[in-house]
PDB file of C-alpha atoms in Angstrom:
ATOM      1  CA  MET A   1      84.580 138.591  95.481  1.00  0.00           C
ATOM      2  CA  SER A   2      85.071 134.797  95.579  1.00  0.00           C
ATOM      3  CA  GLU A   3      88.519 133.269  95.751  1.00  0.00           C
ATOM      4  CA  GLU A   4      89.766 131.942  92.425  1.00  0.00           C
ATOM      5  CA  ARG A   5      89.650 128.161  92.290  1.00  0.00           C
ATOM      6  CA  GLU A   6      92.993 126.392  91.930  1.00  0.00           C
ATOM      7  CA  THR A   7      93.079 123.209  89.889  1.00  0.00           C
ATOM      8  CA  VAL A   8      96.156 121.021  90.207  1.00  0.00           C
ATOM      9  CA  MET A   9      96.800 118.010  87.989  1.00  0.00           C
ATOM     10  CA  LEU A  10      98.424 115.032  89.717  1.00  0.00           C
ATOM     11  CA  ALA A  11      99.978 112.448  87.409  1.00  0.00           C
ATOM     12  CA  ALA A  12     101.374 108.989  88.131  1.00  0.00           C
ATOM     13  CA  PHE A  13     102.287 106.179  85.756  1.00  0.00           C
ATOM     14  CA  SER A  14     102.703 102.497  86.486  1.00  0.00           C
ATOM     15  CA  GLY A  15     105.867 100.824  85.262  1.00  0.00           C
ATOM     16  CA  TRP A  16     109.406 102.226  85.234  1.00  0.00           C
ATOM     17  CA  ASN A  17     108.461 105.339  87.257  1.00  0.00           C
ATOM     18  CA  ASP A  18     106.596 103.409  89.953  1.00  0.00           C
ATOM     19  CA  ALA A  19     108.759 101.161  92.139  1.00  0.00           C
ATOM     20  CA  CYS A  20     106.569  99.103  94.484  1.00  0.00           C
ATOM     21  CA  GLN A  21     103.536 100.885  93.027  1.00  0.00           C
ATOM     22  CA  ALA A  22     104.078 103.660  95.587  1.00  0.00           C
ATOM     23  CA  ALA A  23     103.161 106.510  93.215  1.00  0.00           C
ATOM     24  CA  THR A  24     100.081 104.993  91.572  1.00  0.00           C
ATOM     25  CA  ASN A  25      98.853 103.752  94.960  1.00  0.00           C
ATOM     26  CA  ALA A  26      98.994 107.342  96.225  1.00  0.00           C
ATOM     27  CA  ILE A  27      96.635 108.305  93.400  1.00  0.00           C
ATOM     28  CA  HIS A  28      94.353 105.340  94.148  1.00  0.00           C
ATOM     29  CA  GLN A  29      94.213 106.430  97.793  1.00  0.00           C
ATOM     30  CA  LEU A  30      92.896 109.844  96.755  1.00  0.00           C
ATOM     31  CA  ILE A  31      90.421 108.394  94.270  1.00  0.00           C
ATOM     32  CA  ASP A  32      89.017 106.081  96.946  1.00  0.00           C
ATOM     33  CA  ALA A  33      88.947 108.736  99.704  1.00  0.00           C
ATOM     34  CA  TYR A  34      87.157 111.476  97.760  1.00  0.00           C
ATOM     35  CA  ASP A  35      84.119 111.719  95.540  1.00  0.00           C
ATOM     36  CA  ALA A  36      86.248 111.157  92.441  1.00  0.00           C
ATOM     37  CA  ARG A  37      84.557 111.396  89.070  1.00  0.00           C
ATOM     38  CA  GLU A  38      85.921 110.234  85.709  1.00  0.00           C
ATOM     39  CA  VAL A  39      86.014 113.206  83.351  1.00  0.00           C
ATOM     40  CA  GLN A  40      88.302 112.281  80.442  1.00  0.00           C
ATOM     41  CA  HIS A  41      90.179 109.425  78.809  1.00  0.00           C
ATOM     42  CA  ILE A  42      93.008 109.038  76.333  1.00  0.00           C
ATOM     43  CA  SER A  43      92.540 106.120  73.967  1.00  0.00           C
ATOM     44  CA  CYS A  44      95.115 103.356  74.216  1.00  0.00           C
ATOM     45  CA  GLU A  45      95.426 102.938  70.448  1.00  0.00           C
ATOM     46  CA  GLY A  46      98.887 103.775  69.133  1.00  0.00           C
ATOM     47  CA  TYR A  47     100.455 104.379  72.551  1.00  0.00           C
ATOM     48  CA  TYR A  48     100.861 100.870  73.995  1.00  0.00           C
ATOM     49  CA  ASP A  49     102.610  97.634  73.177  1.00  0.00           C
ATOM     50  CA  TYR A  50     100.050  95.059  74.275  1.00  0.00           C
ATOM     51  CA  GLN A  51     102.755  92.453  74.898  1.00  0.00           C
ATOM     52  CA  VAL A  52     104.140  94.823  77.572  1.00  0.00           C
ATOM     53  CA  SER A  53     100.945  96.471  78.864  1.00  0.00           C
ATOM     54  CA  ARG A  54      98.548  93.622  78.311  1.00  0.00           C
ATOM     55  CA  PRO A  55      94.761  93.983  78.240  1.00  0.00           C
ATOM     56  CA  THR A  56      93.030  92.092  81.050  1.00  0.00           C
ATOM     57  CA  LEU A  57      89.961  89.895  81.203  1.00  0.00           C
ATOM     58  CA  CYS A  58      87.380  90.841  83.834  1.00  0.00           C
ATOM     59  CA  ARG A  59      84.097  89.113  84.640  1.00  0.00           C
ATOM     60  CA  VAL A  60      81.263  91.306  85.903  1.00  0.00           C
ATOM     61  CA  ASN A  61      77.983  89.631  86.847  1.00  0.00           C
ATOM     62  CA  GLY A  62      78.990  86.583  84.867  1.00  0.00           C
ATOM     63  CA  HIS A  63      79.847  88.545  81.715  1.00  0.00           C
ATOM     64  CA  ALA A  64      83.394  88.609  80.346  1.00  0.00           C
ATOM     65  CA  ARG A  65      84.878  91.991  79.462  1.00  0.00           C
ATOM     66  CA  ILE A  66      88.249  92.979  77.992  1.00  0.00           C
ATOM     67  CA  VAL A  67      89.810  95.992  79.740  1.00  0.00           C
ATOM     68  CA  TRP A  68      92.426  97.772  77.642  1.00  0.00           C
ATOM     69  CA  PRO A  69      95.246  99.886  79.094  1.00  0.00           C
ATOM     70  CA  GLN A  70      94.267 103.521  78.976  1.00  0.00           C
ATOM     71  CA  THR A  71      94.783 106.926  80.571  1.00  0.00           C
ATOM     72  CA  THR A  72      91.980 108.058  82.854  1.00  0.00           C
ATOM     73  CA  PHE A  73      91.440 111.530  84.308  1.00  0.00           C
ATOM     74  CA  TYR A  74      89.443 111.977  87.526  1.00  0.00           C
ATOM     75  CA  ASP A  75      88.143 115.167  89.100  1.00  0.00           C
ATOM     76  CA  ILE A  76      88.683 115.248  92.883  1.00  0.00           C
ATOM     77  CA  PRO A  77      87.199 118.175  94.857  1.00  0.00           C
ATOM     78  CA  LEU A  78      89.584 118.736  97.773  1.00  0.00           C
ATOM     79  CA  SER A  79      87.776 121.901  98.913  1.00  0.00           C
ATOM     80  CA  PRO A  80      85.459 124.575  97.487  1.00  0.00           C
ATOM     81  CA  THR A  81      88.510 126.459  96.190  1.00  0.00           C
ATOM     82  CA  LYS A  82      90.865 123.598  95.317  1.00  0.00           C
ATOM     83  CA  HIS A  83      90.320 120.800  92.840  1.00  0.00           C
ATOM     84  CA  CYS A  84      92.632 118.063  91.647  1.00  0.00           C
ATOM     85  CA  LEU A  85      92.578 116.614  88.193  1.00  0.00           C
ATOM     86  CA  VAL A  86      94.126 113.179  88.616  1.00  0.00           C
ATOM     87  CA  MET A  87      95.860 111.452  85.700  1.00  0.00           C
ATOM     88  CA  LEU A  88      96.465 107.714  86.067  1.00  0.00           C
ATOM     89  CA  ALA A  89      97.932 105.444  83.395  1.00  0.00           C
ATOM     90  CA  PRO A  90     100.494 102.806  82.503  1.00  0.00           C
ATOM     91  CA  GLU A  91     103.625 104.408  81.084  1.00  0.00           C
ATOM     92  CA  PRO A  92     103.037 104.481  77.302  1.00  0.00           C
ATOM     93  CA  ASN A  93     105.386 102.584  75.014  1.00  0.00           C
ATOM     94  CA  TYR A  94     105.159 104.775  71.909  1.00  0.00           C
ATOM     95  CA  ARG A  95     104.768 108.401  70.706  1.00  0.00           C
ATOM     96  CA  TRP A  96     105.558 110.083  74.011  1.00  0.00           C
ATOM     97  CA  ARG A  97     105.538 113.634  72.646  1.00  0.00           C
ATOM     98  CA  GLU A  98     102.134 113.234  71.042  1.00  0.00           C
ATOM     99  CA  TYR A  99     100.846 111.565  74.198  1.00  0.00           C
ATOM    100  CA  CYS A 100     102.063 114.464  76.373  1.00  0.00           C
ATOM    101  CA  ARG A 101     100.591 117.043  73.986  1.00  0.00           C
ATOM    102  CA  GLU A 102      97.223 115.305  74.240  1.00  0.00           C
ATOM    103  CA  SER A 103      97.511 115.194  78.041  1.00  0.00           C
ATOM    104  CA  LEU A 104      98.364 118.896  78.287  1.00  0.00           C
ATOM    105  CA  HIS A 105      95.516 119.785  75.956  1.00  0.00           C
ATOM    106  CA  ILE A 106      93.110 118.083  78.367  1.00  0.00           C
ATOM    107  CA  ALA A 107      94.752 119.920  81.278  1.00  0.00           C
ATOM    108  CA  GLU A 108      94.215 123.254  79.495  1.00  0.00           C
ATOM    109  CA  GLU A 109      90.572 122.421  78.732  1.00  0.00           C
ATOM    110  CA  LEU A 110      89.897 121.617  82.390  1.00  0.00           C
ATOM    111  CA  GLY A 111      91.543 124.772  83.744  1.00  0.00           C
ATOM    112  CA  VAL A 112      94.648 123.268  85.340  1.00  0.00           C
ATOM    113  CA  ASN A 113      97.042 125.783  86.945  1.00  0.00           C
ATOM    114  CA  ARG A 114      99.816 123.455  88.146  1.00  0.00           C
ATOM    115  CA  ILE A 115     101.020 119.940  87.290  1.00  0.00           C
ATOM    116  CA  ILE A 116     102.519 117.671  89.941  1.00  0.00           C
ATOM    117  CA  THR A 117     104.045 114.338  88.950  1.00  0.00           C
ATOM    118  CA  LEU A 118     104.605 111.512  91.421  1.00  0.00           C
ATOM    119  CA  GLY A 119     107.222 108.782  91.116  1.00  0.00           C
ATOM    120  CA  SER A 120     109.051 106.145  93.118  1.00  0.00           C
ATOM    121  CA  MET A 121     112.378 104.400  92.635  1.00  0.00           C
ATOM    122  CA  PHE A 122     114.476 101.686  94.251  1.00  0.00           C
ATOM    123  CA  ALA A 123     117.444 102.924  96.272  1.00  0.00           C
ATOM    124  CA  ASP A 124     119.837 102.080  99.113  1.00  0.00           C
ATOM    125  CA  CYS A 125     117.504 103.166 101.912  1.00  0.00           C
ATOM    126  CA  VAL A 126     115.990 101.398 104.903  1.00  0.00           C
ATOM    127  CA  HIS A 127     112.540 100.732 106.312  1.00  0.00           C
ATOM    128  CA  THR A 128     113.618 101.827 109.815  1.00  0.00           C
ATOM    129  CA  ARG A 129     114.329 105.440 108.817  1.00  0.00           C
ATOM    130  CA  PRO A 130     112.278 108.077 106.942  1.00  0.00           C
ATOM    131  CA  LEU A 131     112.331 107.294 103.229  1.00  0.00           C
ATOM    132  CA  PRO A 132     114.184 109.875 101.090  1.00  0.00           C
ATOM    133  CA  ILE A 133     111.899 112.306  99.284  1.00  0.00           C
ATOM    134  CA  GLY A 134     112.983 114.501  96.388  1.00  0.00           C
ATOM    135  CA  VAL A 135     110.917 117.573  95.532  1.00  0.00           C
ATOM    136  CA  CYS A 136     111.694 119.730  92.524  1.00  0.00           C
ATOM    137  CA  ASP A 137     109.755 122.873  91.656  1.00  0.00           C
ATOM    138  CA  ASP A 138     110.150 124.886  88.474  1.00  0.00           C
ATOM    139  CA  MET A 139     112.133 127.591  90.209  1.00  0.00           C
ATOM    140  CA  ASP A 140     113.446 125.873  93.340  1.00  0.00           C
ATOM    141  CA  CYS A 141     115.026 122.436  93.690  1.00  0.00           C
ATOM    142  CA  ASN A 142     115.565 121.374  97.288  1.00  0.00           C
ATOM    143  CA  SER A 143     118.795 119.904  98.600  1.00  0.00           C
ATOM    144  CA  GLU A 144     117.496 116.334  98.348  1.00  0.00           C
ATOM    145  CA  CYS A 145     116.748 116.645  94.653  1.00  0.00           C
ATOM    146  CA  ASP A 146     119.453 115.639  92.162  1.00  0.00           C
ATOM    147  CA  CYS A 147     117.568 116.727  89.039  1.00  0.00           C
ATOM    148  CA  GLY A 148     120.046 119.520  88.383  1.00  0.00           C
ATOM    149  CA  GLU A 149     122.945 117.024  88.268  1.00  0.00           C
ATOM    150  CA  TYR A 150     121.340 113.893  86.825  1.00  0.00           C
ATOM    151  CA  ASN A 151     122.287 112.631  83.377  1.00  0.00           C
ATOM    152  CA  GLY A 152     120.719 109.427  82.099  1.00  0.00           C
ATOM    153  CA  PRO A 153     117.504 107.684  81.072  1.00  0.00           C
ATOM    154  CA  VAL A 154     114.197 109.301  82.027  1.00  0.00           C
ATOM    155  CA  GLY A 155     110.583 108.221  82.202  1.00  0.00           C
ATOM    156  CA  ILE A 156     107.369 109.692  80.881  1.00  0.00           C
ATOM    157  CA  THR A 157     107.035 111.924  83.970  1.00  0.00           C
ATOM    158  CA  THR A 158     110.175 113.878  82.990  1.00  0.00           C
ATOM    159  CA  ILE A 159     108.948 114.338  79.418  1.00  0.00           C
ATOM    160  CA  LEU A 160     105.547 115.514  80.650  1.00  0.00           C
ATOM    161  CA  GLU A 161     107.209 117.985  83.043  1.00  0.00           C
ATOM    162  CA  ALA A 162     109.482 119.406  80.334  1.00  0.00           C
ATOM    163  CA  MET A 163     106.629 119.863  77.863  1.00  0.00           C
ATOM    164  CA  ALA A 164     104.420 121.345  80.604  1.00  0.00           C
ATOM    165  CA  ARG A 165     107.075 124.008  81.274  1.00  0.00           C
ATOM    166  CA  ASP A 166     107.154 124.789  77.557  1.00  0.00           C
ATOM    167  CA  HIS A 167     103.372 125.323  77.736  1.00  0.00           C
ATOM    168  CA  SER A 168     103.776 127.678  80.745  1.00  0.00           C
ATOM    169  CA  PHE A 169     102.341 125.348  83.373  1.00  0.00           C
ATOM    170  CA  ALA A 170     103.772 125.610  86.858  1.00  0.00           C
ATOM    171  CA  GLY A 171     105.210 122.243  87.791  1.00  0.00           C
ATOM    172  CA  THR A 172     106.456 120.112  90.665  1.00  0.00           C
ATOM    173  CA  SER A 173     108.016 116.648  90.713  1.00  0.00           C
ATOM    174  CA  ILE A 174     107.870 114.488  93.849  1.00  0.00           C
ATOM    175  CA  TRP A 175     109.834 111.238  94.100  1.00  0.00           C
ATOM    176  CA  VAL A 176     110.202 108.766  96.952  1.00  0.00           C
ATOM    177  CA  SER A 177     112.971 106.192  97.300  1.00  0.00           C
ATOM    178  CA  VAL A 178     111.961 102.719  98.505  1.00  0.00           C
ATOM    179  CA  PRO A 179     114.186  99.903  99.851  1.00  0.00           C
ATOM    180  CA  GLN A 180     115.291  97.641  97.040  1.00  0.00           C
ATOM    181  CA  TYR A 181     115.665  94.632  99.360  1.00  0.00           C
ATOM    182  CA  MET A 182     111.881  94.466  99.830  1.00  0.00           C
ATOM    183  CA  GLY A 183     111.231  93.407  96.243  1.00  0.00           C
ATOM    184  CA  ASN A 184     108.386  94.789  94.132  1.00  0.00           C
ATOM    185  CA  ASP A 185     105.484  94.267  96.550  1.00  0.00           C
ATOM    186  CA  ASP A 186     103.431  97.318  97.504  1.00  0.00           C
ATOM    187  CA  CYS A 187     105.242  99.759  99.790  1.00  0.00           C
ATOM    188  CA  PRO A 188     102.664 101.653 101.894  1.00  0.00           C
ATOM    189  CA  MET A 189     105.493 103.551 103.611  1.00  0.00           C
ATOM    190  CA  GLY A 190     106.487 105.043 100.246  1.00  0.00           C
ATOM    191  CA  THR A 191     102.890 105.888  99.402  1.00  0.00           C
ATOM    192  CA  LEU A 192     102.432 107.572 102.787  1.00  0.00           C
ATOM    193  CA  ALA A 193     105.620 109.617 102.310  1.00  0.00           C
ATOM    194  CA  LEU A 194     104.356 110.864  98.942  1.00  0.00           C
ATOM    195  CA  LEU A 195     100.953 111.815 100.358  1.00  0.00           C
ATOM    196  CA  ASN A 196     102.514 113.602 103.348  1.00  0.00           C
ATOM    197  CA  THR A 197     104.689 115.637 100.989  1.00  0.00           C
ATOM    198  CA  LEU A 198     101.720 116.315  98.727  1.00  0.00           C
ATOM    199  CA  GLU A 199      99.754 117.588 101.720  1.00  0.00           C
ATOM    200  CA  ARG A 200     102.386 120.251 102.358  1.00  0.00           C
ATOM    201  CA  LYS A 201     102.480 121.239  98.700  1.00  0.00           C
ATOM    202  CA  LEU A 202      98.702 121.557  98.400  1.00  0.00           C
ATOM    203  CA  GLY A 203      98.106 123.023 101.857  1.00  0.00           C
ATOM    204  CA  THR A 204      95.535 120.362 102.699  1.00  0.00           C
ATOM    205  CA  THR A 205      95.134 117.246 104.846  1.00  0.00           C
ATOM    206  CA  PHE A 206      94.383 113.720 103.647  1.00  0.00           C
ATOM    207  CA  GLU A 207      92.885 110.846 105.592  1.00  0.00           C
ATOM    208  CA  THR A 208      95.860 108.489 105.954  1.00  0.00           C
ATOM    209  CA  ALA A 209      95.133 106.601 109.207  1.00  0.00           C
ATOM    210  CA  GLY A 210      94.558 103.331 107.363  1.00  0.00           C
ATOM    211  CA  LEU A 211      97.721 103.790 105.335  1.00  0.00           C
ATOM    212  CA  ALA A 212      99.718 104.548 108.490  1.00  0.00           C
ATOM    213  CA  LYS A 213      98.555 101.230 109.980  1.00  0.00           C
ATOM    214  CA  GLU A 214      99.538  99.397 106.775  1.00  0.00           C
ATOM    215  CA  THR A 215     102.955 101.063 107.006  1.00  0.00           C
ATOM    216  CA  GLN A 216     103.507  99.754 110.539  1.00  0.00           C
ATOM    217  CA  GLU A 217     102.585  96.239 109.412  1.00  0.00           C
ATOM    218  CA  TRP A 218     104.888  96.537 106.386  1.00  0.00           C
ATOM    219  CA  GLN A 219     107.785  97.691 108.590  1.00  0.00           C
ATOM    220  CA  ALA A 220     107.225  94.742 110.945  1.00  0.00           C
ATOM    221  CA  LYS A 221     107.293  92.368 107.963  1.00  0.00           C
ATOM    222  CA  ALA A 222     110.491  94.022 106.694  1.00  0.00           C
ATOM    223  CA  SER A 223     112.175  93.681 110.091  1.00  0.00           C
ATOM    224  CA  MET A 224     111.279  89.989 110.174  1.00  0.00           C
ATOM    225  CA  LEU A 225     112.731  89.528 106.698  1.00  0.00           C
ATOM    226  CA  VAL A 226     115.961  91.252 107.705  1.00  0.00           C
ATOM    227  CA  ARG A 227     116.375  89.057 110.807  1.00  0.00           C
ATOM    228  CA  CYS A 228     116.251  85.954 108.616  1.00  0.00           C
ATOM    229  CA  SER A 229     119.482  86.832 106.789  1.00  0.00           C
ATOM    230  CA  ASN A 230     122.764  87.802 108.412  1.00  0.00           C
ATOM    231  CA  GLN A 231     123.964  89.332 105.148  1.00  0.00           C
ATOM    232  CA  LEU A 232     120.841  91.444 104.754  1.00  0.00           C
ATOM    233  CA  GLU A 233     120.959  92.412 108.435  1.00  0.00           C
ATOM    234  CA  ASP A 234     124.535  93.673 108.040  1.00  0.00           C
ATOM    235  CA  TYR A 235     123.566  95.590 104.900  1.00  0.00           C
ATOM    236  CA  VAL A 236     120.610  97.287 106.609  1.00  0.00           C
ATOM    237  CA  HIS A 237     122.697  98.107 109.687  1.00  0.00           C
ATOM    238  CA  HIS A 238     125.311  99.755 107.449  1.00  0.00           C
ATOM    239  CA  LEU A 239     122.631 101.879 105.769  1.00  0.00           C
ATOM    240  CA  GLU A 240     121.186 102.864 109.151  1.00  0.00           C
ATOM    241  CA  GLU A 241     124.602 104.055 110.325  1.00  0.00           C
ATOM    242  CA  ASP A 242     125.082 106.077 107.136  1.00  0.00           C
ATOM    243  CA  TRP A 243     121.656 107.698 107.558  1.00  0.00           C
ATOM    244  CA  ASP A 244     122.306 108.524 111.219  1.00  0.00           C
ATOM    245  CA  LYS A 245     125.705 110.082 110.458  1.00  0.00           C
ATOM    246  CA  ALA A 246     124.274 112.229 107.650  1.00  0.00           C
ATOM    247  CA  LYS A 247     121.446 113.421 109.909  1.00  0.00           C
ATOM    248  CA  GLN A 248     123.847 114.207 112.751  1.00  0.00           C
ATOM    249  CA  ALA A 249     126.057 116.220 110.394  1.00  0.00           C
ATOM    250  CA  LYS A 250     123.060 118.181 109.169  1.00  0.00           C
ATOM    251  CA  ASP A 251     121.782 118.852 112.692  1.00  0.00           C
ATOM    252  CA  GLU A 252     125.192 120.048 113.893  1.00  0.00           C
ATOM    253  CA  ALA A 253     125.676 122.257 110.856  1.00  0.00           C
ATOM    254  CA  SER A 254     122.193 123.739 111.278  1.00  0.00           C
ATOM    255  CA  ALA A 255     122.964 124.635 114.879  1.00  0.00           C
ATOM    256  CA  GLU A 256     126.176 126.403 113.881  1.00  0.00           C
ATOM    257  CA  ASP A 257     125.237 127.886 110.528  1.00  0.00           C
ATOM    258  CA  PRO A 258     121.996 126.884 108.742  1.00  0.00           C
ATOM    259  CA  ARG A 259     123.531 127.814 105.378  1.00  0.00           C
ATOM    260  CA  LYS A 260     126.145 125.055 105.729  1.00  0.00           C
ATOM    261  CA  ALA A 261     123.671 122.267 106.434  1.00  0.00           C
ATOM    262  CA  ASP A 262     122.541 121.547 102.905  1.00  0.00           C
ATOM    263  CA  GLN A 263     126.103 121.636 101.586  1.00  0.00           C
ATOM    264  CA  LEU A 264     127.308 119.116 104.180  1.00  0.00           C
ATOM    265  CA  VAL A 265     124.418 116.761 103.481  1.00  0.00           C
ATOM    266  CA  HIS A 266     125.108 116.976  99.751  1.00  0.00           C
ATOM    267  CA  GLU A 267     128.792 116.155 100.337  1.00  0.00           C
ATOM    268  CA  ALA A 268     127.839 113.199 102.552  1.00  0.00           C
ATOM    269  CA  GLU A 269     125.443 111.869  99.900  1.00  0.00           C
ATOM    270  CA  GLU A 270     128.092 112.167  97.193  1.00  0.00           C
ATOM    271  CA  PHE A 271     130.554 110.276  99.424  1.00  0.00           C
ATOM    272  CA  LEU A 272     128.084 107.474 100.081  1.00  0.00           C
ATOM    273  CA  LYS A 273     127.328 107.059  96.364  1.00  0.00           C
ATOM    274  CA  ARG A 274     130.843 105.692  95.904  1.00  0.00           C
ATOM    275  CA  PHE A 275     130.038 102.564  97.919  1.00  0.00           C
TER     276      PHE A 275
END
């Protein structure tokens, strides 16, 4: 009897949920690395404000073509028993509930079992330490995830996750924090952190050697930028010390009593949020 095929939908949206394009670049990495095939689209009409998500002009073989913002679904065969349905789009401006219903209908048609959303956000973190990753499953939020305590504005990923739960999909949200002092240029380190976490969730391995090299180059550029400003250098050094102290507290607590580790880290994070 053959093993039942698992189909996971990965979703990432450019815009508010995608600092430094880390989340959408993770999706592009997978599309480029595998034999990805377009299988579905959601029309842009009624979902986008074209003064925000503008259509673009492309010239192919001398012919001009208008490309409108749209949602595209790709099928990516990770293995004979595991497929990914990849959803890539700009964050829509209008009718989010209808948009999510249409997205989930496509997921149902294509046999999706689980939905994983990817996101990235600016935060007080540094390029010289591992970037913070938050992972939240339907039934189990890890200690680095603040979703159970957060109150405030949300993006389309949160709406999609909530409606997916209502439709009985299993769901996971993965977010990476990226250094805000690096501006909005691409952050390969954030993209790599998302893919490494996704590997563990899917039980697979991606080809990330090229991305790892880009990360090293990006870190070298960041270090050069920091050295050019005494104020920025002091700021980064302060964040490094905070990170090192939190890690030391966690390591010491784990050695004494593993159950205390997560609580101490949470208390340290809450303390640091006051600064």
